[in-house]
Short mmCIF file of C-alpha atoms in Angstrom, two decimals:
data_model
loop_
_atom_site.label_atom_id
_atom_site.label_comp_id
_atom_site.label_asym_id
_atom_site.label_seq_id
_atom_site.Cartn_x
_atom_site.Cartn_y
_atom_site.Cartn_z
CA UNK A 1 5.48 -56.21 9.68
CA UNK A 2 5.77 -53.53 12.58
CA UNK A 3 6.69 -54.79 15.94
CA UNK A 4 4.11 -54.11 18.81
CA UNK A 5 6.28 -52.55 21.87
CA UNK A 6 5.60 -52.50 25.74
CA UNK A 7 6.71 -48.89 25.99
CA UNK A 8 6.09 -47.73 29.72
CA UNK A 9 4.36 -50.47 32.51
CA UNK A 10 3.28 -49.04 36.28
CA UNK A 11 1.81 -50.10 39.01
CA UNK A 12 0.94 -49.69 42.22
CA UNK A 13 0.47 -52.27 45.01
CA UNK A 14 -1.53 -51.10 48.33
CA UNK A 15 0.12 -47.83 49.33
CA UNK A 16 3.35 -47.99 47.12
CA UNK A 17 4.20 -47.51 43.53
CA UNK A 18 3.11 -44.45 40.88
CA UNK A 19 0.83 -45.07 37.54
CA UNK A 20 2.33 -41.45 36.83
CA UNK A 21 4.97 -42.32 33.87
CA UNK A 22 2.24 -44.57 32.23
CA UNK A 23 -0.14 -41.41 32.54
CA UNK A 24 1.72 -38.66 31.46
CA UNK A 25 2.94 -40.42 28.47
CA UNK A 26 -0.64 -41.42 27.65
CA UNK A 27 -1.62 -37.62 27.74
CA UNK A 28 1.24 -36.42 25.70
CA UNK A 29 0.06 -39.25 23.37
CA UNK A 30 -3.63 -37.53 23.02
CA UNK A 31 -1.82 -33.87 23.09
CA UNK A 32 -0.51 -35.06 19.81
CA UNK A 33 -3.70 -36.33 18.61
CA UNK A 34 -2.72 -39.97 18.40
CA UNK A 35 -5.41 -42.10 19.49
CA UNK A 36 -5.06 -44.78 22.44
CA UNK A 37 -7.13 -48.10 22.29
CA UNK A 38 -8.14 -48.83 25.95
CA UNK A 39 -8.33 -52.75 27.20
CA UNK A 40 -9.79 -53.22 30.33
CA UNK A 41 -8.96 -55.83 33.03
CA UNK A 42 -12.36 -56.28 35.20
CA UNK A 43 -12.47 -56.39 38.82
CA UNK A 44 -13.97 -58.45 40.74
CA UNK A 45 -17.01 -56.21 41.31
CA UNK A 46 -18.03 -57.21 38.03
CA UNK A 47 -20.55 -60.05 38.65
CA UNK A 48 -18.60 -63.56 36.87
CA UNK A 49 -21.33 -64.44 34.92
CA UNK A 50 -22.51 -60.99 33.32
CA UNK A 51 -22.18 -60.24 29.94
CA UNK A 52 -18.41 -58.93 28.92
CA UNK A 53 -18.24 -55.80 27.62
CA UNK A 54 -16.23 -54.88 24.62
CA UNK A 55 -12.84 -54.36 25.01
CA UNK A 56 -13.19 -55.60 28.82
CA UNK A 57 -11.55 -59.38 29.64
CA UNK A 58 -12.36 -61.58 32.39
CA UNK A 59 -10.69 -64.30 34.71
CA UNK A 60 -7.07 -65.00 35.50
CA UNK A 61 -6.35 -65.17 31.19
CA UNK A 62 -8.04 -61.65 30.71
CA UNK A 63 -4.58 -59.84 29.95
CA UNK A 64 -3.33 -62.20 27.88
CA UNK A 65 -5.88 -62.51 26.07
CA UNK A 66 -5.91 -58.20 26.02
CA UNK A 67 -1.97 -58.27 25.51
CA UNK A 68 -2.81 -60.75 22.22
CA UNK A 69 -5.51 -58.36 20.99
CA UNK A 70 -2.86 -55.35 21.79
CA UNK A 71 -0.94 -56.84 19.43
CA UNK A 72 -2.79 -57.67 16.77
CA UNK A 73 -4.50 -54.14 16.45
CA UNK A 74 -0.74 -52.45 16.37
CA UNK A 75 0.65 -54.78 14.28
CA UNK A 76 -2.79 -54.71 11.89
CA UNK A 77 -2.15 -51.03 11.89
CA UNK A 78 -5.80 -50.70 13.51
CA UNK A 79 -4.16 -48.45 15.97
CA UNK A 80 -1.04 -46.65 17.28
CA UNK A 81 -1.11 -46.95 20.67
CA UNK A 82 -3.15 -49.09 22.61
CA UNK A 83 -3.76 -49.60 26.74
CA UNK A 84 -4.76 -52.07 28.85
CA UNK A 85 -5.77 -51.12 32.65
CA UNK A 86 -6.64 -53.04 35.36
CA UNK A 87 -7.76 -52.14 38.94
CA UNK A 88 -8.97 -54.31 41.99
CA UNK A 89 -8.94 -52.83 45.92
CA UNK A 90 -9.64 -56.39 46.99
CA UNK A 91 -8.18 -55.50 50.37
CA UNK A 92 -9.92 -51.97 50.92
CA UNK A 93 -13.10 -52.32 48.83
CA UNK A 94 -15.03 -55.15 49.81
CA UNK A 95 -16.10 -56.11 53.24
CA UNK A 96 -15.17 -59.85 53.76
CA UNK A 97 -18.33 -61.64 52.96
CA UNK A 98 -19.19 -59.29 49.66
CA UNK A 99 -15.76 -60.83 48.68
CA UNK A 100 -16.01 -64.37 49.20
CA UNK A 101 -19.65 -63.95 47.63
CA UNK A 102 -17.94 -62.55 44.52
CA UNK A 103 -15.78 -65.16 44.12
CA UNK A 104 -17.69 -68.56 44.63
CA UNK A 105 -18.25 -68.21 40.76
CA UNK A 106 -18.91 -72.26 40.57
CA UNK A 107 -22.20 -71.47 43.22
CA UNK A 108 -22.35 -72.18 47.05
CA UNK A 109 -21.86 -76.14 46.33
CA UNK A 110 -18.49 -76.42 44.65
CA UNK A 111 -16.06 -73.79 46.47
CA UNK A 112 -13.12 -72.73 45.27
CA UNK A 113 -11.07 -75.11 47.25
CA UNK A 114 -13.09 -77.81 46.40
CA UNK A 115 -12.44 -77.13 42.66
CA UNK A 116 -8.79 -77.19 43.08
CA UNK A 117 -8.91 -80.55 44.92
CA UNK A 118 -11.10 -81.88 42.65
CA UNK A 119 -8.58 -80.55 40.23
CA UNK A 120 -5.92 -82.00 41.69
CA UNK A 121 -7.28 -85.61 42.17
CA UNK A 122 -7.79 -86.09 38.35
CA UNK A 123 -4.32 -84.78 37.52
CA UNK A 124 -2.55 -87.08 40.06
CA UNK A 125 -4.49 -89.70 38.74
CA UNK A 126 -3.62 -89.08 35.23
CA UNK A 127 -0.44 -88.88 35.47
CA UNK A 128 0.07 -92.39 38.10
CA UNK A 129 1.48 -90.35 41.03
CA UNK A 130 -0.11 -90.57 44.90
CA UNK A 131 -1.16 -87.60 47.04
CA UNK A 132 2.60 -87.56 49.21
CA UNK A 133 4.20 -87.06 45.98
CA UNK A 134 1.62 -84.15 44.98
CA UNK A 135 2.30 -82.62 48.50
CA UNK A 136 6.23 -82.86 48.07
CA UNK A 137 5.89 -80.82 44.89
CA UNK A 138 3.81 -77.80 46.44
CA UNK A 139 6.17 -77.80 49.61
CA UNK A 140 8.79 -77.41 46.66
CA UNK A 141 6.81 -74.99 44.47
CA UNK A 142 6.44 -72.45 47.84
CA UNK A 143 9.53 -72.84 48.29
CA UNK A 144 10.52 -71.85 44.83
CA UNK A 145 8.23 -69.15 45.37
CA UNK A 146 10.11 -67.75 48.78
CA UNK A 147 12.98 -67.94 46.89
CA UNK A 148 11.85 -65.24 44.52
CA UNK A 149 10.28 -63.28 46.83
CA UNK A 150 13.06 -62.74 48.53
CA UNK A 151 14.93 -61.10 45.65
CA UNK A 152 11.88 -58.59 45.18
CA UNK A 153 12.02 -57.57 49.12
CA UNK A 154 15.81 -57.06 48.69
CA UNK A 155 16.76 -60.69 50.44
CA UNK A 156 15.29 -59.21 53.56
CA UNK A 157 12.71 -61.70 53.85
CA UNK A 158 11.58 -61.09 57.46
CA UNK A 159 8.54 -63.49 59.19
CA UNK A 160 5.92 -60.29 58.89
CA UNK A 161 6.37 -60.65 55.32
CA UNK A 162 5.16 -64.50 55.03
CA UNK A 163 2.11 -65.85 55.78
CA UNK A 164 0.79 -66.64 59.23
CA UNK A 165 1.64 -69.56 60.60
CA UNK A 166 -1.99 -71.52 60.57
CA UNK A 167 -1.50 -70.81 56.56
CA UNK A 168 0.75 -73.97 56.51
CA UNK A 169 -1.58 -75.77 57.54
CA UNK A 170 -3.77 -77.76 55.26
CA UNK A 171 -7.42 -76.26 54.07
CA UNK A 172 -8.23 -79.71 52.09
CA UNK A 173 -6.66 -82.84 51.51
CA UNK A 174 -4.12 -81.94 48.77
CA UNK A 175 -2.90 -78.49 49.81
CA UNK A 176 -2.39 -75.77 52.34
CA UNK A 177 -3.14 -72.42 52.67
CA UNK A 178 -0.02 -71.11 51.21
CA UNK A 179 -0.08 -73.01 47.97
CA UNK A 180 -3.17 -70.97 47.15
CA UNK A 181 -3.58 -67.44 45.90
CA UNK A 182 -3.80 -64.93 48.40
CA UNK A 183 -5.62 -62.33 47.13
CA UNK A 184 -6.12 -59.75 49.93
CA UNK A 185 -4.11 -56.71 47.69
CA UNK A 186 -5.40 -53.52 46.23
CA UNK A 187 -3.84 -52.99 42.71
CA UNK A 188 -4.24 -51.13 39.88
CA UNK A 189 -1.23 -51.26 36.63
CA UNK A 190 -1.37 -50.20 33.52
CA UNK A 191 0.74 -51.04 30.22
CA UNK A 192 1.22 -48.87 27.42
CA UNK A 193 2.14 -50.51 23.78
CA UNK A 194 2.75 -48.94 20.53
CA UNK A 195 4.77 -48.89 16.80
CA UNK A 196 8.70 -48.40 17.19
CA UNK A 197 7.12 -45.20 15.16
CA UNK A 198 5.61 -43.79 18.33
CA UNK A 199 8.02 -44.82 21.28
CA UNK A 200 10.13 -42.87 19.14
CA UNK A 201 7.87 -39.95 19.03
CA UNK A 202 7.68 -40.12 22.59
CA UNK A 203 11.18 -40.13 23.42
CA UNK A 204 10.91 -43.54 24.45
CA UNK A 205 14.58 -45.29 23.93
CA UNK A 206 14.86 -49.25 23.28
CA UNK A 207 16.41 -49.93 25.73
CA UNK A 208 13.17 -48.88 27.78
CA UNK A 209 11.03 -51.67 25.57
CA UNK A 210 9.86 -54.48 25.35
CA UNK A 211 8.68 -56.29 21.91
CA UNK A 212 5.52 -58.35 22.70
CA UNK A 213 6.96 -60.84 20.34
CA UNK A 214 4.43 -63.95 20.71
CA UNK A 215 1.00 -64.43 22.15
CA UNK A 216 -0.62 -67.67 22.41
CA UNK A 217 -4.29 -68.70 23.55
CA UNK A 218 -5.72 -72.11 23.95
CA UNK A 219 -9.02 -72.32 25.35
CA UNK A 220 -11.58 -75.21 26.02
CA UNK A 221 -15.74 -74.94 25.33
CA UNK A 222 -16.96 -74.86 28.82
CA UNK A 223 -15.40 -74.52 32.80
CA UNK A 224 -16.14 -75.67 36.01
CA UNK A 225 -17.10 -79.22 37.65
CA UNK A 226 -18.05 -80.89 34.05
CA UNK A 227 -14.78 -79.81 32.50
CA UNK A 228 -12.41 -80.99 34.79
CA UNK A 229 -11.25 -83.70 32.93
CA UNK A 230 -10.71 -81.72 29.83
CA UNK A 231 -8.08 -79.05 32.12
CA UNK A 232 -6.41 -81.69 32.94
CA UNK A 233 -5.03 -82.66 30.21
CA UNK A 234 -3.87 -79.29 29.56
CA UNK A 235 -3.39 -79.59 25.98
CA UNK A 236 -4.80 -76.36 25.00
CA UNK A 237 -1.62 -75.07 27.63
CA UNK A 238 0.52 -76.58 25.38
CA UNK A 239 -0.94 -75.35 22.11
CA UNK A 240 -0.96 -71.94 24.10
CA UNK A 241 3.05 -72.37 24.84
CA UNK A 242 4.24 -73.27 21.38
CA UNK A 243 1.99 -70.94 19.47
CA UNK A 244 3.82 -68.12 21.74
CA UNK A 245 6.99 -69.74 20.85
CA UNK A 246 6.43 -69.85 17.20
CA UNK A 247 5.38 -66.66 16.96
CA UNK A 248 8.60 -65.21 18.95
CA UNK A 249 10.42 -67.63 16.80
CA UNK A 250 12.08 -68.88 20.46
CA UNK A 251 13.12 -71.70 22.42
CA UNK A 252 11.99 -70.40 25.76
CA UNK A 253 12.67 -73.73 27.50
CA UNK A 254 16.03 -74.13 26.23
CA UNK A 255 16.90 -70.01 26.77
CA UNK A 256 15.54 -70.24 30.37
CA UNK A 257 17.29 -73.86 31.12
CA UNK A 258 20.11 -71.77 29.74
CA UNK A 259 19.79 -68.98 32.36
CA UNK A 260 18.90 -66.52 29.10
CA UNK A 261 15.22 -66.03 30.33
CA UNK A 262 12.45 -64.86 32.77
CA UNK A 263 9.61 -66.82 33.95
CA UNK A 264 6.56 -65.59 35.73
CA UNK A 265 4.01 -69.16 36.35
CA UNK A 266 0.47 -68.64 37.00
CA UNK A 267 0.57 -70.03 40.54
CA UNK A 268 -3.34 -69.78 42.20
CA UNK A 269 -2.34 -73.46 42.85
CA UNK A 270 -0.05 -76.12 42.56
CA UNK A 271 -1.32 -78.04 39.72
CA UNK A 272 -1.00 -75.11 37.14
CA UNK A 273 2.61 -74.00 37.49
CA UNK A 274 2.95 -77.86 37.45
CA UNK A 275 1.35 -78.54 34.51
CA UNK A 276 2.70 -75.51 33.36
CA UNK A 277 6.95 -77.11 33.53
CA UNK A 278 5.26 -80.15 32.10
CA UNK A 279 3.50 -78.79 29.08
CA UNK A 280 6.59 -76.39 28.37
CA UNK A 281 8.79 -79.83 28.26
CA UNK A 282 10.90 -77.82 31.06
CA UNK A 283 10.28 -81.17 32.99
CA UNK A 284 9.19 -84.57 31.25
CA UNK A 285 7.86 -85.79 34.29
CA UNK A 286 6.44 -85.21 38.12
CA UNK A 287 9.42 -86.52 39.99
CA UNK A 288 11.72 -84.56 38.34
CA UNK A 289 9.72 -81.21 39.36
CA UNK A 290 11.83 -80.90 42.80
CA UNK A 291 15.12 -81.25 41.31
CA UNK A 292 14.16 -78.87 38.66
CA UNK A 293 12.98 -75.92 41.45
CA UNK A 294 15.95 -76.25 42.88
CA UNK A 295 17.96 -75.03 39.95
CA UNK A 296 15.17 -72.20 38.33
CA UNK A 297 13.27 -69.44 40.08
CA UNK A 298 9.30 -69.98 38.05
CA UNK A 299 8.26 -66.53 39.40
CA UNK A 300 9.83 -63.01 39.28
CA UNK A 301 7.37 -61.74 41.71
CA UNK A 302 7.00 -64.66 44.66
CA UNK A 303 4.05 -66.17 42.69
CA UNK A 304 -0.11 -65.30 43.68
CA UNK A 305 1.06 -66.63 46.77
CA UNK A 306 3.09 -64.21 48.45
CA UNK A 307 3.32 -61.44 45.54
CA UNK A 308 -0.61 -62.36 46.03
CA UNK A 309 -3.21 -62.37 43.38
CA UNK A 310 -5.68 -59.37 42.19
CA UNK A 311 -8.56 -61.54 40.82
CA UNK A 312 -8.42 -60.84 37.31
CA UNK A 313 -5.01 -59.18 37.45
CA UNK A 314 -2.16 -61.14 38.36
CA UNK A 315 -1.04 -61.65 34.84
CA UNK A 316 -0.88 -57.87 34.38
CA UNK A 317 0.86 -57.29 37.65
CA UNK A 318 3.30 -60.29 35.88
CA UNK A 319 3.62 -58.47 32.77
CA UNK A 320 4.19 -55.14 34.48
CA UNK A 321 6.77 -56.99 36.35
CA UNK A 322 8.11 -58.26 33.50
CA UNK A 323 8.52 -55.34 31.49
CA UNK A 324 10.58 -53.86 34.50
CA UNK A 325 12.83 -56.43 35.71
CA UNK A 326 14.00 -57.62 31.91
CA UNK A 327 14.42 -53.97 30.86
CA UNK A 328 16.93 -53.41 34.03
CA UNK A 329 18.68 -57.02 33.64
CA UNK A 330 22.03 -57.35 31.60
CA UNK A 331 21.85 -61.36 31.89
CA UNK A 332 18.23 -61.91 30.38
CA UNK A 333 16.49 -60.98 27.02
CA UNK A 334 13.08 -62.99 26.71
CA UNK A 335 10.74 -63.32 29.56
CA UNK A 336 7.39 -65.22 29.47
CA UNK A 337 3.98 -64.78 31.33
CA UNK A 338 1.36 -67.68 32.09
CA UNK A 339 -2.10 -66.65 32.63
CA UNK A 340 -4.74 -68.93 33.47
CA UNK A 341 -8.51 -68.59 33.29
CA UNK A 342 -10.90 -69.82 35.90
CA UNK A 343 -10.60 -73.39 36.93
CA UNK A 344 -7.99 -73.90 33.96
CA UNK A 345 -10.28 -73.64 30.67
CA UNK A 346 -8.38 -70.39 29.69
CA UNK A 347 -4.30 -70.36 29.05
CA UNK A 348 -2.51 -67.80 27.67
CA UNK A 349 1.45 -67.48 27.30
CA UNK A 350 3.16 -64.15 26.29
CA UNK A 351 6.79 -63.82 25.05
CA UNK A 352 8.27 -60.55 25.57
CA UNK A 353 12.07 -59.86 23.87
CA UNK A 354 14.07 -56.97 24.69
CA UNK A 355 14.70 -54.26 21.90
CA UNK A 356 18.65 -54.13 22.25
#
């Protein structure tokens, strides 16, 4: 069976960064008549509830889902080379009401933030714990997240860089400001994948890939208010995580316990990187979350929360991330990717391996 390869990842984030290298191998690619499969992350522009195009994805899960497709047309032998884009100017191309508009996809009576406390009641309650203890952990998670950060901005983690100060302070009962997504960033990546065949065609060394060695889905029927209970239980994260791991033929919890691995956690808020260490068995249960944080950095990027979050994209901007920071690293040689997909329904897990 060929291998499906993350040959070349860009991005760029507000005024920095260069989709160039992605580009210009993507021409060469259709100089020499090979023909590239394009996946398409949509933005938020794109009314929620319209009908999905084909080969376009939708909500926080949409490149996972387009990384599993990726790799099922190049290993399939469908195609050679395949795509997947994503753009979002949340910060330039909206003015401030279109955008909150946009994004109250559960209507004018359930808000986002009531969702996620909502969200957050029924997990607490599931799993016997009180709202101090749900608190401690997403003072810990931010934390966690800083700590990451940090490493991105070259330990110079200087006040401009965080959020203002009223962001600490609480926007419902269960969490503040910073535990949320911030999504005020304009962003546009792209991935290319293809056969060893073709990297090698393109001059493309191993040491510059990535194998996209497990992809796993698990969604539920339905989202929003009437599903809540169902997310919570987050077993179709777990069937997501271990169908990844199978695939990859990997213990990701015991290679990243190990110090062997990557981790990038969907973090829009607390309960999903939560449930996320839970459903992974990287913690067996809540009180052992802030001992655990302490030890392992869940982001590469600061999280949604200071890395902030593109809408649709943050999983891409992860993966992108990904494909650059375990292709440089001498210590690591799997890195996983959480996506999640509106309030929770959709979870996706990718494995990536490096080549050599």
């Amino acid at each position: 069976m060929t291998q499906a390869l993350i040959i070349a990842a860009a991005k760029t984030v507000d005024d920095s960064g260069s989709l160039k290298h992605c580009l210009d191998l993507e021409a060469t690619l259709h100089q020499q008549g090979i023909g590239v499969t394009e996946l398409v992350i949509d933005p938020l522009s794109t009314p929620w509830h319209s009908p999905l195009e084909p080969h376009h994805y939708r909500s926080g899960c949409g490149p996972i889902e387009a990384l599993a497709d990726a790799r099922q047309l190049i290993i399939s032998g469908a195609t050679d080379a395949v795509v997947i884009s994503g753009k979002d100017m949340l910060r330039s191309g909206y003015e401030r009401q279109q955008r909150l508009d946009l994004m109250a996809i559960y209507g004018d009576d359930y808000p986002l933030t009531t969702a996620y406390n909502e969200l957050a009641e029924r997990f607490i309650h599931r799993h016997g714990a009180d709202a101090q203890l749900f608190q401690q952990l997403a003072h810990h998670l931010f934390e966690n997240y800083k700590c990451s950060y940090r490493n991105v901005v070259s330990d110079h983690l200087s006040a401009e860089l965080l959020p203002d100060e009223r962001w600490y302070n609480h926007i419902t009962p269960l969490f503040r400001g910073v535990d949320c997504a911030n999504p005020l960033i304009d962003f546009s990546g792209r991935l290319l994948l293809s056969t060893p065949e073709v990297a090698r065609q393109l001059s493309v060394t191993p040491r510059e890939c990535l194998e996209v060695a497990g992809v796993g889905l698990g969604f539920l029927p339905g989202d929003g208010q009437q599903h809540v209970e169902d997310i919570v239980s987050y077993e179709h994260l777990q069937t997501a995580y271990r169908t990844a791991c199978e695939q990859a033929d990997t213990d990701f919890a015991r290679a990243f316990r190990n110090g062997d691995a990557l981790l990038e956690v969907y973090t829009c808020y607390p309960v999903v990187p939560i449930a996320f260490l839970l459903t992974s068995g990287l913690v067996d249960l809540l009180e052992q979350v802030p001992a655990f944080l302490e030890q392992h950095l869940i982001t590469i990027t600061g999280g949604m929360n200071l890395a902030k979050g593109p809408w649709n994209n943050p999983a891409l901007n992860s993966l992108i991330e990904m494909h650059q920071q375990l292709t440089d690293s001498t210590d690591h040689h799997v890195g996983a990717v959480h996506g999640n997909g509106g309030l929770g329904y959709k979870q996706g897990v990718a494995i990536l391996k490096k080549c050599l």
